Short mmCIF file of C-alpha atoms in Angstrom, two decimals:
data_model
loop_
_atom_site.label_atom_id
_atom_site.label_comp_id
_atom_site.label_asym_id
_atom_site.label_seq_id
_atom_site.Cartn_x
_atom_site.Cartn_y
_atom_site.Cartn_z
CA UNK A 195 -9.38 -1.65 -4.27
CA UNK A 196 -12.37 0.01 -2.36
CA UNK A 197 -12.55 3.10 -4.54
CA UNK A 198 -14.26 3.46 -7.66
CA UNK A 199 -11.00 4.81 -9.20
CA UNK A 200 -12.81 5.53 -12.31
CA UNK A 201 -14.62 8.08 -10.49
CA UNK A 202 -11.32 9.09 -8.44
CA UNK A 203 -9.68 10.08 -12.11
CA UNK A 204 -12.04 12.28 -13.07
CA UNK A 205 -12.08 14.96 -10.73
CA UNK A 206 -7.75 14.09 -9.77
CA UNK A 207 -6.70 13.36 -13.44
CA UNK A 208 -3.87 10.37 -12.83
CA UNK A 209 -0.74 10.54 -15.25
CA UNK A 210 0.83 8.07 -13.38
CA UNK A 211 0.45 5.43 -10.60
CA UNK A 212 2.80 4.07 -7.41
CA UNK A 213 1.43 1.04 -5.69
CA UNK A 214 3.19 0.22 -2.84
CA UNK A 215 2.16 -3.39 -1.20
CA UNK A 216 0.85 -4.69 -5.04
CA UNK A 217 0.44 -7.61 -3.74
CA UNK A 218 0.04 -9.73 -7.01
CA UNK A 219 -0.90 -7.17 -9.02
CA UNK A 220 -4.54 -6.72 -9.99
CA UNK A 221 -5.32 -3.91 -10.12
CA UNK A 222 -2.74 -3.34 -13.38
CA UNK A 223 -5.56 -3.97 -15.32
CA UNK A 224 -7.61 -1.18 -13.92
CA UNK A 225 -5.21 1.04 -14.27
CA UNK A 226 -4.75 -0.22 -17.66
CA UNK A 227 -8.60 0.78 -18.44
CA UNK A 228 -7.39 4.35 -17.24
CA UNK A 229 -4.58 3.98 -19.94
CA UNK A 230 -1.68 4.10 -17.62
CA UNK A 231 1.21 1.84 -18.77
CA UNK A 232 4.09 3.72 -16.72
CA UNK A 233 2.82 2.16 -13.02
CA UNK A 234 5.37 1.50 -10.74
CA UNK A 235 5.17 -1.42 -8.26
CA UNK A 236 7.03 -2.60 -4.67
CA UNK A 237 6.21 -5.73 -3.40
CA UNK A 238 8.66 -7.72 -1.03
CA UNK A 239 7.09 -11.09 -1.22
CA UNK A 240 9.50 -12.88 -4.04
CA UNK A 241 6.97 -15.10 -4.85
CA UNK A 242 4.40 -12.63 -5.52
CA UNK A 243 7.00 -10.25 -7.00
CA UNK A 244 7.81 -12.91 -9.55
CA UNK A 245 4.49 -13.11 -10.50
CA UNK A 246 3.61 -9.67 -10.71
CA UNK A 247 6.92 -8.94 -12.87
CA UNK A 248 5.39 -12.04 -15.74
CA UNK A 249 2.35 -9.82 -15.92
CA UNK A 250 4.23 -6.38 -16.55
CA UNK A 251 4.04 -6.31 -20.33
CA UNK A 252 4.19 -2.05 -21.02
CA UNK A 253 6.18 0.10 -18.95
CA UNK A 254 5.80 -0.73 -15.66
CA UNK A 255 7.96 -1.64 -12.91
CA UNK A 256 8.08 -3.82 -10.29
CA UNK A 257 10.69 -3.72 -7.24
CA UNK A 258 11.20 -6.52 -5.07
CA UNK A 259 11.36 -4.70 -1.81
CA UNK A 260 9.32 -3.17 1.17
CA UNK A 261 9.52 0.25 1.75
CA UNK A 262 9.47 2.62 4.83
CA UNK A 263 11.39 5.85 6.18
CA UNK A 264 14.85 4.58 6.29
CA UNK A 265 16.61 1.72 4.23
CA UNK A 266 17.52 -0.96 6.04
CA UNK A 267 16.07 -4.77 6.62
CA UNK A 268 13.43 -6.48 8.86
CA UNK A 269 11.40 -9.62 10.02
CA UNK A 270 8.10 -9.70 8.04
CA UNK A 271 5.17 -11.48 9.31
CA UNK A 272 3.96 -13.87 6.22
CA UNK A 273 0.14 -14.39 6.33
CA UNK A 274 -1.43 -17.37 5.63
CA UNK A 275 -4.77 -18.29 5.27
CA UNK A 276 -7.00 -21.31 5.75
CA UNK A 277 -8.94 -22.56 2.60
CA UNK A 278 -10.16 -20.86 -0.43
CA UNK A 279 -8.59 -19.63 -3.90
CA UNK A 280 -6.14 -17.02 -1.73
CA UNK A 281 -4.88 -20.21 0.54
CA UNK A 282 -1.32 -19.38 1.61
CA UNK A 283 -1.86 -15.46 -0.26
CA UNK A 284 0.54 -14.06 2.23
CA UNK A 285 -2.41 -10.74 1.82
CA UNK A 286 -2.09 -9.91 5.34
CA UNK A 287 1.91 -9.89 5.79
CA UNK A 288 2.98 -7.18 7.38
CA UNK A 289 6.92 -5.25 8.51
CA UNK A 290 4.22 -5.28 12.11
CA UNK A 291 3.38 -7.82 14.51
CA UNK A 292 -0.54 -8.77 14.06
CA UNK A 293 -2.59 -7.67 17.01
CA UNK A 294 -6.19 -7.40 16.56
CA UNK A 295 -5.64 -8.64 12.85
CA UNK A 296 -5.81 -11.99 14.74
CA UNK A 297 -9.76 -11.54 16.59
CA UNK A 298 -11.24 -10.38 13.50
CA UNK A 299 -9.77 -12.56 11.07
CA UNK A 300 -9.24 -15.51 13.02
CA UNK A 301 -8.93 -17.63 9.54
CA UNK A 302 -5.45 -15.92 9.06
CA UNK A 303 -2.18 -17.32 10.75
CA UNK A 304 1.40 -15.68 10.78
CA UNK A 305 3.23 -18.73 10.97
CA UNK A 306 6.68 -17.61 9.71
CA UNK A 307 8.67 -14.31 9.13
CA UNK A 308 10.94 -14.02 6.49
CA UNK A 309 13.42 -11.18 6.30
CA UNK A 310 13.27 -8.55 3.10
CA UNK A 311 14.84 -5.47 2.12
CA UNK A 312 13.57 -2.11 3.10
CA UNK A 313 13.92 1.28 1.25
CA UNK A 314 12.56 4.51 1.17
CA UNK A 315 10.20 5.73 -1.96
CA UNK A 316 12.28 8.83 -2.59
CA UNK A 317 15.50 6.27 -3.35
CA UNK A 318 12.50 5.83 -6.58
CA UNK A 319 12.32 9.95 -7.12
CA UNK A 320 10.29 10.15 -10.47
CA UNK A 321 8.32 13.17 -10.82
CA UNK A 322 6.25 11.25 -13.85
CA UNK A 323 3.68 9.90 -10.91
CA UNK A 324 1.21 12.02 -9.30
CA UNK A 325 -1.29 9.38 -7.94
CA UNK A 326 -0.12 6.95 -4.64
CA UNK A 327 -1.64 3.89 -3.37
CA UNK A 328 -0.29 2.72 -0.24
CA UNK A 329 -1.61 -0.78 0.90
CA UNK A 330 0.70 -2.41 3.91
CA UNK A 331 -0.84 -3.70 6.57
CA UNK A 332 -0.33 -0.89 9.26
CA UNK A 333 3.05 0.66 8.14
CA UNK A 334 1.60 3.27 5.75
CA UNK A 335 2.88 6.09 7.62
CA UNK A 336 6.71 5.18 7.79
CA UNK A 337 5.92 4.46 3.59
CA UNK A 338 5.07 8.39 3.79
CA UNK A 339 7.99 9.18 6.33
CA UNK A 340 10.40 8.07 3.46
CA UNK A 341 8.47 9.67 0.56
CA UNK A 342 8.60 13.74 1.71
CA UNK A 343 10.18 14.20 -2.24
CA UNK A 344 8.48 12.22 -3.95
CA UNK A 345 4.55 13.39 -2.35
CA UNK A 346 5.48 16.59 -3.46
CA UNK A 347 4.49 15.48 -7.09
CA UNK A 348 1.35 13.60 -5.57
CA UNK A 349 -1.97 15.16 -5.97
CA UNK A 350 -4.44 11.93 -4.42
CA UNK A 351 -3.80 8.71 -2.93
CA UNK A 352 -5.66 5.98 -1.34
CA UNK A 353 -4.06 4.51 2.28
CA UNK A 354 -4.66 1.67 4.48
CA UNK A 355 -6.21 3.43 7.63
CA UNK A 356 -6.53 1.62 11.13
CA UNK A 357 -9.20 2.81 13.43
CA UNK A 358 -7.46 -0.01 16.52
CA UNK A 359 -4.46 -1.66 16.62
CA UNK A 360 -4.67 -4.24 14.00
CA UNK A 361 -0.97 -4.56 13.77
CA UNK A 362 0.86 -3.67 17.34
CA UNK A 363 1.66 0.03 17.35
CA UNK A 364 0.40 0.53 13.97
CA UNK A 365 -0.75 4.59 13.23
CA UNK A 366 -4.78 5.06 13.90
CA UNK A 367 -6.10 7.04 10.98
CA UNK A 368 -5.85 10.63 13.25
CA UNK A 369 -2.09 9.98 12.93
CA UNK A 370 -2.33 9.63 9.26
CA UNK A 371 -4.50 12.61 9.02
CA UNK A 372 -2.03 14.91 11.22
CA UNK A 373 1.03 13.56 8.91
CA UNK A 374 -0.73 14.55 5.88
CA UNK A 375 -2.43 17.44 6.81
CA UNK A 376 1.42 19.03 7.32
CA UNK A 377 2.17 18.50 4.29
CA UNK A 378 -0.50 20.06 2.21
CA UNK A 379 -3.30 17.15 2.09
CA UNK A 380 -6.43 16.51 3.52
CA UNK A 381 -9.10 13.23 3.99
CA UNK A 382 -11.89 13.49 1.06
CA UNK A 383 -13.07 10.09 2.07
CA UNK A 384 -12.88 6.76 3.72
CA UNK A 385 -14.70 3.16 3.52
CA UNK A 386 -14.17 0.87 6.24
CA UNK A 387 -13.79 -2.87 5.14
CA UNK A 388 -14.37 -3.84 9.31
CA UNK A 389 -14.77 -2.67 13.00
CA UNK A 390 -11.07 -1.62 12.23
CA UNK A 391 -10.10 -0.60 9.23
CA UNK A 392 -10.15 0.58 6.21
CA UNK A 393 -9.07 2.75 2.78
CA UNK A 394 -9.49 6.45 3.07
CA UNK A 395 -8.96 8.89 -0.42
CA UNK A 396 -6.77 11.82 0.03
CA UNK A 397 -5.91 14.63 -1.88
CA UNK A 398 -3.97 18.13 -1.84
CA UNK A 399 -5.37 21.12 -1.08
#
């Protein structure tokens, strides 16, 4: 995570966390310091998933599925990458085809999709969680498409934002920012990790 979500808590008090994309689940810990036990997880990688769910001790859940604005299921592209401790991570898979994903991080490969299940967030409806933090490779907005109920609840949350194409036909972070802005949200923030993208903070109005 870009954020200092330390300093994110303070002025947008978090009762409760959604991660969607937890990838293998570190930032539990942090949210841990923030004494938040009731996170809940989605992560359609099984392997990860598996791991993730042996490290979910209090009460937090873990679902072993993507999400998106209608349930159904797709092709994901699964990452891999050359050398290092995250060889083979899978960090980069996305429900997208990689486009420019492949020119700036030529050291990651898509070698293989593997199908998973899709579902929508508000199939998840708990009002208990008021912070979101969406991190999937270009399909954050059809995460949001799927969540109208359950972003009612949200105050802040941290998304994925693409200035270019880094996944073919992915949302550039003006789409985001027109999607959110309709429903009562607006940018506070953004860091950009490259040329093309980045995490930006949002919160309601």
């Amino acid at each position: 995570m870009i954020f200092d979500l330390m300093q994110i808590n303070k002025k947008y008090p978090i009762k409760g966390v959604i991660h969607v994309g937890a990838f293998a689940g570190e930032e539990l810990n942090l949210y841990r310091k923030l004494g938040l036990c009731n996170t809940m997880m989605f992560e359609p990688q099984e392997d990860l998933y598996d791991l993730i769910k042996v490290r979910c001790i209090f009460d937090e859940k873990i679902y072993n599925v993507a999400l998106g604005s209608k349930s159904c299921t797709k092709e994901m592209y699964i990452s891999f990458r050359e050398g290092g401790v995250d060889q083979g991570c899978g960090a980069s898979s996305s429900l997208l085809k990689p486009k420019k994903h492949l020119e700036e991080h030529p050291e990651v490969t898509f070698p293989e999709t593997k199908t998973v299940k899709v579902r929508t967030l508000d199939e998840y409806y708990d009002s208990q969680y008021n912070f979101l933090n969406i991190d999937v490779q270009g399909y954050e907005l059809e995460v949001l498409k799927g969540a109208t109920k359950t972003l009612e609840n949200i105050d802040a949350m941290i998304l994925e934002v693409n200035r270019d194409e880094v996944y073919e036909n992915c949302p550039l972070i003006e789409d985001i920012d027109n999607f959110v802005g309709d429903i009562g949200f607006s940018r506070v923030s953004e860091m950009w990790q490259s040329v093309s993208w980045g995490d930006a903070l949002y919160a309601r109005n």
